[in-house]
Amino acid sequence: MANKKRTTIKDIANALDISAAAVSKALHDDPRISKNTKEAVRRIAKELNYQPNHLATALRKGKSNLVGVIVPRTNSNFFSSVLESMEEILNKAGYNIIITQSNESFEKECQNIDTLLYTQVDGIIASMANETVDLSYYEKIKSKGIPLILFDRGENDLNVDYVGINDYKSSLMIVKHLVEQGCKRIAHIGGYRRTRIFNNRIRGYIDAIKKYNLPFEDSLITESSLTLLDGRKKMMDLLNLEKRPDAVYVAGDYAALGALQVLNENMINVPNDIRLVGFGNEPFTSLVTPTITSIEQHSKDIGRLAAETFLERVAQAELKQTLNKIILDAELIIRDSSKTN
Amino acid sequence: MANKKRTTIKDIANALDISAAAVSKALHDDPRISKNTKEAVRRIAKELNYQPNHLATALRKGKSNLVGVIVPRTNSNFFSSVLESMEEILNKAGYNIIITQSNESFEKECQNIDTLLYTQVDGIIASMANETVDLSYYEKIKSKGIPLILFDRGENDLNVDYVGINDYKSSLMIVKHLVEQGCKRIAHIGGYRRTRIFNNRIRGYIDAIKKYNLPFEDSLITESSLTLLDGRKKMMDLLNLEKRPDAVYVAGDYAALGALQVLNENMINVPNDIRLVGFGNEPFTSLVTPTITSIEQHSKDIGRLAAETFLERVAQAELKQTLNKIILDAELIIRDSSKTN
DNA sequence: TATATTTGCTTAAACGTTTAAGCAAAAGTA
DNA sequence: TACTTTTGCTTAAACGTTTAAGCAAATATA
């Protein structure tokens, strides 16, 4: 027997024979309401199990206190961890978050944007799907005048706030490390160049290769979606080369895992025959044999900074402040797959 | 230069010199509005880039078309996959979902419930945190009169709809498989009994052990949080036993992975010396060496069924229908870790 | 032609809040 | 005492929709 009708501010007002406005003010601790009334209101509110109706508040105030978040998937440790720290910061500031997944699909991403705008979120924090090249939906967010913050997978052309790591520099770190281990022929299994972060990783790889005077050959560098299967396929291609590489830098951990499988299956010793480095520091990198060297992206920091950037934006809505581009340094976590014994 | 003011139904009304009510009806294809007017309204709506305000609609209708979902974490494949299929079904029915994570914390779970209720969701679909024993917050949902559906981690006492797999039977399958492989001394690293699903797995294990007349000893059965570290610790304990088991059934894949690490480190051959079975069919089970036998929980089906159960509930809100308890059969995926060579 | 029905709208209230404006009573000040 | 200020409320409008009720004109029916 749930009491069908939710209790409203008016019910409290009737119970105390005062106006609804007085109740509202009492609940918000307005100085012009007497202590007595406030206490009475709070008592009755508890008694009737009053819960404010967010929809009414949001409608009246023109502010929903909701932030929409779009991620490609939640099942990677990186995104789930970003979400966690993001939520923590935003909750503290009185915001709640709505998480949506694009599943790396452009269409789904557009749907998500529509859903979020329809839900009247006060802002959107997003990491773009791999597929996304058409930015008109993101322009739509901007044209609504609500803050848009991108993280990890961003896009310079959009001219919005961005939080991510220094992918270019990460590639330099990786190649440097491999060179120090004695590698002379380093291959790169990369993501698609059209995605900025993967392009930066490729650029970093190429520049580092040149810097150390290592062979730079087309056959040593490929693009893919970086799934596990892609990693397997690209690794097989590399093994079929006349001159095999002695190290492979894979721009994603799942693809690195696929590559490792192929190497293991072919009895090629990692790291002695071929050294391997991944990217993203997914938990499994420290669980497989051998453990995989990878790049830690400081997901907690990224989540926190993205949230804080959003909060800054709403605080200074009027001021046309300059864009925030926050680029964090990543960290190379050296494990067995790249270590010289 | 974003046009600060969003266009409303009134703007369209003014532009056409008709009433707001007519516009609303035109947009909803009311038969009492002329074709001409409808076309004009749609034209102007597009021209002014009109987007309906969900808050107003929801407030007026007393229905938000939002469904809240609470999961322990999103970063397991199981939950992320449940969410995906759930969302698909609900979107088709005109609902959007708000995902929240409890991080296995009771406190966070309560916060999430409050947030969702405050956001005026039309229902909540949840999988409970490991910690949760106090059900008062869930009672709160019920008392609001909105549907509550539990999945995976449920609780019988609550008397609400539930979707999950047959954990008891899964244990029977696992033990049967191990017996068929020739195992005579099977240990169980389980979850905490207070969580129903883990209790069922333990019951299944015990009943199966008895059925096959295998030794049932206290030292062979333990409870834990089933983290990777728990798995390591419990496996070490088992190795220190005077009479080691020849098979270990672990109630979670992460813990099974921990156990596998310990076995590998101690040069104990899996499956020849000790056979190993996990639970959950996380992707990494097929990626490690040896691949781990596990239980597939049909996450897509669980998500779909939970969503459909919710939709049934709202459709038949008035009818006091009987409870839905949907128990799916799981599937044993046999891999190298339990196979007789 | 007179009446009934249908068409195509309008008016006004409602959903549950917040808030600007205002007003009477109480308290303070000269 | 006569005023100003403060206190503690109330009234009413607003946020953007939806919808019941109603009304005039057009159309159908007898």
XYZ file of C-alpha atoms (C1' of nucleotides) in Angstrom:
742
model
C 0.000 0.000 0.000
C 2.321 2.724 -1.142
C 0.705 6.133 -0.667
C 0.189 6.941 -4.309
C 0.448 10.702 -4.023
C 3.828 12.103 -3.218
C 3.798 14.777 -0.573
C 4.523 18.245 -1.859
C 5.349 21.566 -0.374
C 1.664 22.361 -0.422
C 0.830 19.452 1.838
C 3.229 20.821 4.387
C 1.756 24.293 3.931
C -1.764 23.000 4.535
C -0.726 21.032 7.560
C 0.709 24.156 9.156
C -1.771 26.587 7.677
C 0.886 28.745 6.080
C 1.677 29.476 2.452
C 3.670 27.219 0.149
C 6.134 30.041 -0.342
C 6.848 30.126 3.361
C 7.498 26.405 3.359
C 9.887 26.714 0.442
C 11.764 29.466 2.179
C 11.832 27.591 5.469
C 13.343 24.586 3.750
C 16.005 26.812 2.243
C 16.741 28.446 5.551
C 15.661 31.904 4.426
C 16.560 34.474 7.110
C 13.139 36.049 6.890
C 11.425 32.930 8.222
C 11.170 32.517 11.992
C 12.970 29.778 13.827
C 9.666 28.376 15.015
C 8.224 28.054 11.565
C 11.391 26.491 10.231
C 11.347 23.872 12.934
C 7.697 23.110 12.382
C 8.214 22.822 8.647
C 11.146 20.494 9.071
C 9.191 18.366 11.517
C 6.173 18.000 9.250
C 8.392 17.455 6.227
C 10.026 14.518 7.944
C 6.687 13.283 9.218
C 5.118 13.275 5.769
C 8.337 11.940 4.243
C 8.632 14.932 1.962
C 11.081 14.676 -0.941
C 11.569 17.735 -3.129
C 10.609 17.299 -6.754
C 13.708 17.877 -8.763
C 11.774 18.397 -11.968
C 9.896 21.358 -10.575
C 13.005 22.915 -9.099
C 14.981 22.410 -12.266
C 12.206 23.794 -14.432
C 11.765 26.849 -12.285
C 15.468 27.508 -11.910
C 16.360 26.660 -15.484
C 19.128 24.457 -14.141
C 19.016 20.701 -13.707
C 22.238 20.133 -11.759
C 22.841 17.157 -13.972
C 25.982 16.620 -16.008
C 25.956 14.249 -18.952
C 28.971 12.073 -19.587
C 29.615 10.171 -22.797
C 32.251 7.464 -22.930
C 33.011 4.938 -25.669
C 32.584 2.070 -23.199
C 32.509 1.710 -19.446
C 34.171 -1.674 -19.339
C 37.714 -0.468 -19.585
C 39.484 0.342 -16.420
C 40.494 3.728 -17.724
C 36.991 5.014 -18.341
C 35.444 3.442 -15.295
C 38.115 5.050 -13.179
C 37.725 8.431 -14.867
C 34.003 8.240 -14.169
C 34.571 7.450 -10.540
C 36.730 10.479 -9.797
C 34.586 12.714 -11.980
C 31.501 11.729 -10.047
C 33.189 12.356 -6.740
C 34.093 15.930 -7.611
C 30.762 16.745 -9.209
C 28.699 15.233 -6.404
C 30.525 17.420 -3.927
C 29.527 20.444 -5.983
C 25.882 19.384 -5.983
C 25.804 17.834 -9.414
C 24.739 14.356 -10.393
C 26.010 12.625 -13.475
C 24.298 10.679 -16.185
C 26.593 8.150 -17.814
C 26.004 7.034 -21.385
C 28.023 4.689 -23.596
C 28.561 5.238 -27.301
C 29.982 1.743 -27.874
C 32.378 3.436 -30.280
C 29.457 4.118 -32.599
C 28.926 7.542 -34.109
C 25.203 6.974 -34.384
C 24.893 5.967 -30.757
C 26.953 8.974 -29.764
C 24.542 11.307 -31.551
C 21.626 9.606 -29.841
C 23.339 10.059 -26.508
C 23.863 13.742 -27.134
C 20.203 14.168 -28.008
C 19.147 12.273 -24.916
C 21.345 14.359 -22.694
C 20.240 17.655 -24.188
C 16.634 16.533 -23.882
C 17.213 15.702 -20.235
C 18.354 19.317 -19.854
C 21.796 18.578 -18.514
C 23.799 21.613 -17.450
C 26.825 20.435 -19.379
C 28.417 17.519 -21.184
C 31.765 15.844 -20.602
C 32.671 13.471 -23.384
C 35.293 11.219 -24.876
C 34.624 10.714 -28.544
C 33.960 7.429 -30.325
C 36.650 6.177 -32.670
C 34.276 6.482 -35.589
C 33.385 10.110 -35.021
C 34.547 12.533 -37.690
C 31.404 14.590 -38.195
C 31.361 17.136 -35.397
C 27.984 18.729 -36.072
C 26.407 17.089 -33.045
C 29.077 18.526 -30.842
C 28.500 21.900 -32.419
C 24.878 21.439 -31.393
C 25.947 21.254 -27.760
C 28.017 24.374 -28.097
C 25.144 26.204 -29.762
C 22.936 25.432 -26.776
C 25.326 27.476 -24.733
C 26.097 24.774 -22.181
C 29.671 23.799 -21.353
C 31.266 20.986 -23.317
C 34.445 19.398 -22.006
C 36.300 16.712 -23.906
C 38.772 14.265 -22.412
C 41.099 11.607 -23.770
C 39.572 11.395 -27.228
C 39.303 15.035 -28.179
C 39.246 17.060 -31.317
C 41.122 20.287 -31.742
C 38.832 21.724 -34.347
C 35.962 21.980 -31.930
C 37.649 24.622 -29.872
C 36.450 23.411 -26.507
C 38.092 22.576 -23.196
C 40.138 19.423 -23.232
C 41.860 17.189 -20.695
C 44.212 14.425 -21.756
C 47.709 13.100 -21.588
C 50.675 13.967 -23.709
C 50.509 11.208 -26.276
C 53.372 12.525 -28.338
C 55.710 12.590 -25.362
C 54.533 9.147 -24.270
C 55.669 7.735 -27.590
C 59.054 9.395 -27.123
C 59.352 7.786 -23.686
C 58.491 4.370 -25.035
C 60.933 4.483 -27.935
C 63.655 5.847 -25.685
C 63.074 2.984 -23.261
C 63.218 0.394 -26.035
C 66.375 1.900 -27.464
C 67.932 1.716 -24.020
C 67.063 -1.969 -23.926
C 69.096 -2.390 -27.089
C 66.322 -2.477 -29.681
C 67.295 -1.518 -33.208
C 64.173 -2.182 -35.218
C 60.988 -0.940 -33.556
C 57.533 -1.431 -35.079
C 54.360 0.474 -34.185
C 50.849 -0.940 -34.213
C 48.861 2.277 -33.982
C 45.289 3.507 -33.925
C 43.732 5.460 -36.762
C 45.457 8.719 -37.578
C 42.134 10.550 -37.825
C 41.800 10.259 -34.047
C 44.011 12.939 -32.639
C 45.495 10.964 -29.776
C 46.519 8.126 -32.056
C 47.942 10.550 -34.572
C 50.012 12.090 -31.804
C 51.287 8.678 -30.750
C 52.275 7.978 -34.348
C 53.981 11.338 -34.706
C 55.865 10.743 -31.477
C 56.944 7.322 -32.668
C 58.169 8.633 -36.009
C 60.061 11.566 -34.515
C 61.715 9.327 -31.947
C 62.678 6.772 -34.571
C 64.330 9.529 -36.581
C 66.009 10.963 -33.517
C 67.717 7.659 -32.752
C 68.526 7.002 -36.410
C 66.519 3.799 -36.442
C 65.036 2.335 -39.631
C 61.736 3.975 -40.476
C 59.832 1.766 -42.877
C 56.221 1.776 -43.975
C 55.885 -1.906 -43.200
C 56.793 -1.266 -39.571
C 53.886 1.074 -38.915
C 50.192 0.209 -39.220
C 46.835 1.593 -38.254
C 43.878 -0.324 -36.779
C 41.012 -0.183 -34.293
C 43.315 -1.612 -31.648
C 41.031 -4.453 -30.650
C 42.536 -7.695 -29.455
C 41.948 -9.261 -32.846
C 43.539 -6.323 -34.632
C 46.582 -6.813 -32.443
C 46.769 -10.472 -33.424
C 46.422 -9.741 -37.112
C 48.947 -6.916 -37.207
C 51.430 -8.959 -35.182
C 51.127 -11.839 -37.647
C 51.836 -9.397 -40.471
C 54.935 -8.208 -38.677
C 56.140 -11.791 -38.188
C 55.769 -12.394 -41.894
C 58.146 -9.589 -42.754
C 61.474 -10.486 -44.254
C 63.209 -8.504 -41.560
C 61.259 -8.901 -38.334
C 61.265 -6.106 -35.769
C 62.986 -6.662 -32.432
C 60.400 -4.553 -30.583
C 56.742 -3.667 -31.035
C 55.037 -0.646 -29.537
C 51.264 -1.129 -29.590
C 49.082 1.942 -29.022
C 46.510 0.020 -26.934
C 46.697 -2.688 -24.283
C 44.055 -4.969 -25.768
C 45.836 -5.041 -29.101
C 49.124 -5.543 -27.243
C 47.581 -8.561 -25.568
C 46.572 -9.959 -28.947
C 50.099 -9.421 -30.181
C 51.474 -11.196 -27.122
C 49.208 -14.174 -27.761
C 50.525 -14.504 -31.306
C 54.114 -14.240 -30.098
C 53.532 -16.888 -27.443
C 51.804 -19.172 -29.917
C 54.761 -18.878 -32.267
C 57.236 -19.664 -29.503
C 58.836 -16.280 -29.838
C 60.244 -15.291 -26.499
C 59.112 -11.969 -25.064
C 61.179 -9.964 -24.219
C 64.298 -11.782 -25.408
C 63.353 -12.187 -29.078
C 60.902 -9.329 -29.369
C 60.159 -6.657 -26.801
C 56.603 -5.467 -26.386
C 55.030 -2.268 -25.011
C 51.332 -1.483 -24.693
C 49.396 1.652 -23.802
C 46.779 2.310 -21.121
C 47.948 0.233 -18.181
C 44.844 -1.947 -18.087
C 44.917 -4.234 -15.040
C 45.488 -7.355 -17.114
C 48.864 -6.040 -18.289
C 50.263 -7.015 -14.907
C 48.411 -10.339 -14.889
C 49.513 -12.016 -18.089
C 52.779 -13.835 -18.749
C 54.997 -12.008 -19.329
C 53.608 -8.857 -17.730
C 53.282 -6.071 -20.287
C 55.073 -2.736 -20.105
C 52.502 0.031 -20.562
C 51.608 3.693 -20.155
C 49.615 4.836 -17.132
C 47.272 7.656 -18.101
C 46.390 8.927 -14.627
C 42.712 8.354 -15.086
C 41.817 9.703 -11.653
C 43.484 13.001 -12.490
C 41.815 13.199 -15.856
C 38.394 12.652 -14.290
C 39.042 15.192 -11.595
C 40.378 17.826 -13.972
C 37.550 17.380 -16.444
C 35.030 17.814 -13.626
C 36.827 20.849 -12.272
C 36.994 22.402 -15.707
C 33.249 21.979 -16.034
C 32.683 23.614 -12.661
C 34.890 26.550 -13.652
C 32.890 26.970 -16.816
C 29.528 27.160 -15.093
C 30.928 29.449 -12.430
C 32.190 31.914 -15.017
C 29.482 31.386 -17.592
C 29.444 35.016 -18.589
C 33.137 35.713 -18.789
C 34.464 34.666 -22.134
C 37.478 33.014 -20.646
C 40.160 31.393 -22.713
C 40.111 27.717 -23.502
C 41.511 25.183 -21.075
C 43.761 22.603 -22.684
C 45.145 20.455 -19.931
C 47.805 18.007 -21.031
C 49.147 15.670 -18.370
C 52.394 13.774 -18.534
C 51.852 10.036 -18.600
C 53.999 7.480 -16.865
C 55.808 4.502 -18.331
C 55.290 1.377 -16.245
C 58.120 -0.978 -17.116
C 57.305 -4.671 -16.829
C 58.760 -7.954 -18.050
C 57.715 -7.683 -21.690
C 60.329 -5.043 -22.414
C 63.031 -5.722 -19.832
C 66.494 -6.887 -20.727
C 67.240 -9.909 -18.554
C 27.142 33.747 -29.975
C 24.788 31.076 -28.737
C 21.263 32.418 -28.605
C 20.872 32.410 -24.863
C 17.145 31.769 -24.745
C 15.996 28.365 -25.823
C 13.031 28.401 -28.123
C 9.818 27.193 -26.551
C 6.439 26.182 -27.734
C 5.327 29.757 -27.155
C 7.828 31.130 -29.615
C 6.371 28.887 -32.262
C 2.880 29.928 -31.239
C 3.772 33.603 -31.556
C 5.422 33.124 -34.900
C 2.266 31.545 -36.281
C -0.157 33.604 -34.241
C -1.868 30.553 -32.759
C -2.066 29.318 -29.169
C 0.623 27.333 -27.398
C -1.877 24.549 -26.880
C -2.364 24.244 -30.619
C 1.361 23.972 -31.113
C 1.650 21.269 -28.485
C -1.137 19.320 -30.110
C 0.324 19.794 -33.580
C 3.642 18.423 -32.407
C 1.855 15.394 -30.986
C -0.096 14.851 -34.150
C -3.461 15.444 -32.526
C -6.259 14.577 -34.975
C -8.106 17.778 -34.176
C -5.334 19.931 -35.638
C -5.421 20.649 -39.376
C -2.771 19.339 -41.703
C -1.841 22.888 -42.648
C -1.220 23.963 -39.097
C 0.769 20.854 -38.348
C 3.023 21.456 -41.290
C 3.512 25.088 -40.415
C 4.322 24.197 -36.811
C 6.839 21.589 -37.848
C 8.440 24.002 -40.265
C 8.819 26.778 -37.742
C 9.940 24.325 -35.085
C 12.774 23.191 -37.297
C 13.530 26.765 -38.300
C 13.824 27.942 -34.710
C 15.629 24.745 -33.743
C 12.994 23.888 -31.185
C 13.823 21.168 -28.639
C 11.104 20.138 -26.199
C 11.912 20.735 -22.560
C 11.881 17.388 -20.876
C 11.581 18.887 -17.416
C 8.317 20.587 -18.230
C 6.877 17.522 -19.885
C 7.956 15.260 -17.067
C 6.597 17.623 -14.439
C 3.274 17.985 -16.155
C 2.909 14.295 -16.905
C 4.260 13.085 -13.598
C 6.546 10.730 -15.506
C 10.172 11.293 -16.340
C 10.775 8.397 -18.732
C 14.056 7.850 -16.987
C 15.127 4.569 -15.457
C 17.842 4.477 -12.826
C 20.349 1.654 -12.850
C 22.696 0.831 -9.999
C 25.614 -1.516 -10.535
C 28.544 -2.325 -8.254
C 30.996 -1.315 -10.972
C 30.843 -0.749 -14.684
C 34.320 -2.051 -15.439
C 33.481 -5.720 -15.487
C 32.431 -7.184 -18.740
C 29.337 -8.671 -17.182
C 27.847 -5.406 -15.965
C 28.870 -3.356 -18.952
C 27.232 -5.904 -21.196
C 24.073 -6.064 -19.071
C 23.865 -2.275 -19.291
C 24.213 -2.325 -23.035
C 21.322 -4.674 -23.690
C 19.219 -3.045 -21.007
C 19.665 0.331 -22.620
C 18.764 -1.007 -26.029
C 15.421 -2.363 -24.857
C 14.538 0.651 -22.765
C 15.482 3.179 -25.432
C 13.164 1.446 -27.838
C 10.363 1.857 -25.335
C 11.086 5.563 -25.000
C 13.059 5.400 -21.774
C 16.520 6.695 -21.077
C 18.748 5.258 -18.431
C 20.881 6.828 -15.758
C 23.779 4.622 -14.755
C 25.300 4.902 -11.289
C 28.075 2.877 -9.671
C 28.074 1.850 -6.016
C 31.726 0.743 -6.072
C 30.578 -2.086 -3.815
C 29.951 0.442 -1.069
C 26.719 0.436 0.896
C 26.983 4.131 1.605
C 27.471 4.991 -2.051
C 24.560 2.759 -2.950
C 22.271 4.680 -0.590
C 23.470 7.951 -2.086
C 22.743 6.606 -5.540
C 19.229 5.632 -4.556
C 18.598 9.101 -3.161
C 19.971 10.716 -6.292
C 17.819 8.585 -8.527
C 14.661 9.160 -6.525
C 15.396 12.866 -6.486
C 15.785 12.820 -10.253
C 12.267 11.362 -10.351
C 13.139 8.195 -12.198
C 10.199 6.033 -13.167
C 11.867 2.937 -11.802
C 15.121 1.452 -10.564
C 16.994 -1.600 -11.773
C 19.788 -2.596 -9.439
C 22.429 -5.129 -8.579
C 23.352 -4.855 -4.941
C 26.772 -4.069 -3.503
C 28.530 -6.889 -1.704
C 28.415 -4.927 1.517
C 24.686 -4.338 1.523
C 22.752 -6.054 4.259
C 20.493 -3.224 5.432
C 17.619 -3.110 2.992
C 15.835 -0.010 4.298
C 16.928 2.076 1.334
C 15.446 -0.437 -1.034
C 12.257 -0.404 0.992
C 12.262 3.332 0.406
C 12.077 2.739 -3.337
C 9.203 0.341 -2.901
C 7.365 2.794 -0.680
C 7.549 5.405 -3.424
C 5.474 3.067 -5.508
C 7.891 2.901 -8.431
C 9.047 -0.439 -9.826
C 12.221 -1.957 -8.434
C 13.890 -4.779 -10.327
C 16.961 -6.571 -9.019
C 19.400 -8.575 -11.097
C 22.403 -10.775 -10.394
C 22.933 -9.646 -6.812
C 19.429 -9.874 -5.408
C 17.847 -10.404 -2.076
C 14.867 -12.623 -1.550
C 13.592 -10.830 1.535
C 12.784 -7.732 -0.454
C 10.036 -9.404 -2.389
C 10.692 -7.700 -5.689
C 11.209 -8.847 -9.259
C 14.515 -10.548 -9.865
C 16.542 -11.721 -12.856
C 19.585 -13.891 -12.447
C 21.179 -17.195 -13.231
C 20.824 -20.486 -11.431
C 23.873 -20.365 -9.206
C 23.056 -23.582 -7.411
C 22.790 -25.522 -10.629
C 25.958 -23.892 -11.975
C 27.864 -25.296 -9.017
C 26.436 -28.727 -9.719
C 27.611 -28.463 -13.329
C 31.082 -27.440 -12.300
C 31.543 -30.215 -9.764
C 30.122 -32.769 -12.178
C 32.593 -31.629 -14.844
C 35.519 -31.851 -12.424
C 34.467 -35.301 -11.263
C 34.321 -36.409 -14.875
C 37.880 -35.181 -15.278
C 38.855 -37.518 -12.504
C 39.070 -35.094 -9.588
C 38.649 -36.582 -6.135
C 39.330 -33.662 -3.828
C 37.627 -30.447 -4.889
C 38.041 -27.165 -2.998
C 35.808 -24.087 -3.229
C 36.932 -20.495 -2.898
C 33.555 -18.808 -2.482
C 32.048 -15.398 -1.908
C 30.383 -14.374 1.323
C 27.403 -16.497 2.292
C 25.354 -13.409 3.177
C 25.113 -12.599 -0.527
C 22.470 -14.882 -1.885
C 24.162 -15.794 -5.137
C 27.341 -16.827 -3.359
C 25.398 -18.763 -0.782
C 23.679 -20.630 -3.596
C 27.003 -21.424 -5.206
C 28.249 -22.774 -1.881
C 25.095 -24.832 -1.372
C 25.420 -26.249 -4.845
C 29.035 -27.115 -4.242
C 28.277 -28.871 -0.950
C 25.329 -30.828 -2.320
C 27.334 -31.935 -5.350
C 30.297 -32.977 -3.199
C 27.969 -35.124 -1.118
C 26.265 -36.559 -4.166
C 29.561 -37.811 -5.538
C 30.761 -38.996 -2.117
C 33.773 -36.706 -2.209
C 35.518 -35.497 0.951
C 33.755 -32.490 2.390
C 36.105 -30.691 4.749
C 35.950 -27.245 6.302
C 39.464 -26.480 5.135
C 38.431 -27.006 1.536
C 35.802 -24.280 1.567
C 36.400 -20.595 2.254
C 34.635 -17.261 1.900
C 36.104 -13.976 0.638
C 35.425 -10.853 -1.424
C 36.672 -12.682 -4.510
C 39.164 -10.019 -5.503
C 42.316 -11.059 -7.282
C 44.273 -10.748 -4.040
C 41.726 -12.822 -2.163
C 42.166 -15.496 -4.763
C 45.931 -15.469 -4.264
C 45.656 -15.644 -0.499
C 43.087 -18.419 -0.412
C 45.030 -20.432 -2.968
C 48.175 -20.177 -0.852
C 46.185 -21.427 2.114
C 45.013 -24.389 0.092
C 48.570 -25.189 -0.985
C 49.648 -25.233 2.644
C 47.165 -27.954 3.495
C 48.519 -31.326 4.413
C 46.338 -32.895 1.765
C 46.144 -30.534 -1.172
C 43.046 -30.490 -3.366
C 43.299 -31.751 -6.945
C 40.775 -29.163 -8.170
C 39.667 -25.685 -7.131
C 36.352 -24.114 -8.005
C 36.537 -20.332 -7.524
C 33.264 -18.389 -7.425
C 34.681 -15.423 -9.365
C 37.035 -15.025 -12.316
C 39.273 -12.365 -10.782
C 39.915 -14.542 -7.747
C 40.427 -17.511 -10.069
C 43.085 -15.498 -11.882
C 44.809 -14.779 -8.581
C 44.720 -18.476 -7.770
C 46.183 -19.282 -11.170
C 49.045 -16.849 -10.610
C 49.924 -18.546 -7.328
C 49.793 -21.964 -8.963
C 52.017 -20.815 -11.823
C 54.466 -19.196 -9.436
C 54.705 -22.442 -7.475
C 55.316 -24.456 -10.622
C 52.160 -26.408 -10.079
C 50.833 -27.493 -13.439
C 47.290 -26.503 -14.308
C 45.365 -28.625 -15.182
C 47.544 -31.684 -14.635
C 48.344 -31.177 -10.966
C 45.388 -29.050 -9.998
C 42.349 -28.254 -12.105
C 40.828 -24.800 -11.906
C 37.380 -23.392 -12.657
C 36.256 -19.766 -12.392
C 32.899 -18.027 -12.640
C 31.681 -15.194 -14.869
C 33.465 -15.778 -18.150
C 35.337 -12.499 -18.072
C 37.226 -11.974 -21.347
C 40.612 -12.499 -19.769
C 39.736 -16.116 -18.914
C 40.369 -16.988 -22.533
C 43.491 -14.828 -22.708
C 45.656 -16.157 -19.899
C 47.781 -19.286 -19.906
C 46.246 -21.726 -19.425
C 42.820 -20.454 -20.425
C 40.386 -20.711 -17.537
C 37.197 -22.777 -17.558
C 34.338 -20.560 -16.421
C 30.589 -19.977 -16.276
C 28.903 -17.754 -18.846
C 26.070 -15.823 -17.245
C 24.301 -14.653 -20.391
C 24.616 -11.011 -19.512
C 22.754 -9.849 -22.624
C 19.745 -11.921 -21.631
C 19.851 -10.700 -18.076
C 19.895 -7.082 -19.230
C 17.090 -7.656 -21.676
C 14.914 -9.514 -19.196
C 15.428 -6.974 -16.440
C 14.426 -4.206 -18.836
C 11.399 -6.126 -20.048
C 10.333 -6.854 -16.502
C 10.462 -3.159 -15.743
C 8.362 -2.362 -18.798
C 5.780 -4.962 -17.776
C 5.596 -3.408 -14.340
C 4.900 0.098 -15.576
C 2.410 -1.199 -18.109
C 0.430 -3.020 -15.463
C 1.037 -0.578 -12.635
C -2.409 -1.052 -11.209
C -2.760 -4.780 -11.405
C -1.135 -6.369 -8.412
C 0.520 -9.006 -10.481
C 2.626 -11.754 -8.985
C 6.361 -11.421 -8.625
C 8.672 -12.231 -11.505
C 11.616 -14.381 -10.503
C 13.497 -15.199 -13.669
C 16.269 -17.715 -13.205
C 18.333 -18.485 -16.287
C 20.483 -21.532 -16.777
C 24.143 -20.649 -17.087
C 26.608 -22.310 -19.391
C 29.878 -23.999 -18.545
C 32.665 -22.923 -20.896
C 35.305 -25.604 -20.704
C 38.853 -24.398 -21.306
C 42.376 -25.666 -20.697
C 42.512 -25.116 -16.941
C 40.205 -28.046 -16.250
C 40.750 -30.321 -19.220
C 42.282 -33.757 -18.950
C 45.016 -33.947 -21.524
C -33.919 25.132 -44.139
C -33.104 23.833 -39.484
C -30.503 21.001 -36.590
C -26.678 17.925 -35.382
C -22.000 16.801 -35.862
C -17.323 17.581 -36.841
C -13.371 20.434 -37.280
C -10.014 23.473 -35.528
C -8.898 25.927 -32.693
C -8.722 28.818 -27.707
C -8.795 29.443 -22.710
C -7.353 28.241 -18.477
C -5.659 25.298 -15.151
C -2.337 22.172 -13.685
C 2.357 19.834 -12.528
C 5.731 21.484 -7.857
C 8.774 24.638 -7.208
C 11.056 29.507 -6.581
C 11.072 34.352 -6.058
C 9.972 39.290 -6.659
C 6.946 42.390 -4.616
C 4.197 43.733 -1.050
C 1.970 44.247 3.366
C 0.786 44.164 8.255
C 2.559 43.706 12.762
C 6.357 44.082 15.856
C 10.366 46.286 17.291
C 13.522 50.041 17.239
C 14.600 55.015 17.147
C 14.084 59.980 17.871
C 4.332 59.777 20.424
C 5.384 59.377 15.595
C 8.400 57.784 12.584
C 11.457 54.115 10.447
C 13.150 49.605 10.179
C 12.831 44.819 10.701
C 10.401 40.591 10.916
C 7.481 37.168 9.084
C 4.847 36.142 6.390
C 1.387 36.233 1.774
C 0.170 36.826 -3.074
C 0.994 36.029 -7.550
C 3.636 35.033 -11.361
C 6.810 32.230 -13.559
C 9.391 27.952 -15.553
C 7.477 24.966 -20.380
C 4.556 21.733 -21.048
C -0.147 19.050 -21.390
C -4.995 18.598 -21.350
C -9.900 19.108 -20.047
C -13.458 22.016 -21.353
C -15.470 24.991 -24.390
C -16.733 27.656 -28.432
C -17.386 29.284 -33.174
C -17.319 28.047 -37.871
C -17.718 24.604 -41.297
C -19.807 20.586 -42.753
C -23.135 16.895 -42.652
C -27.819 15.201 -41.966
C -32.815 15.256 -42.057
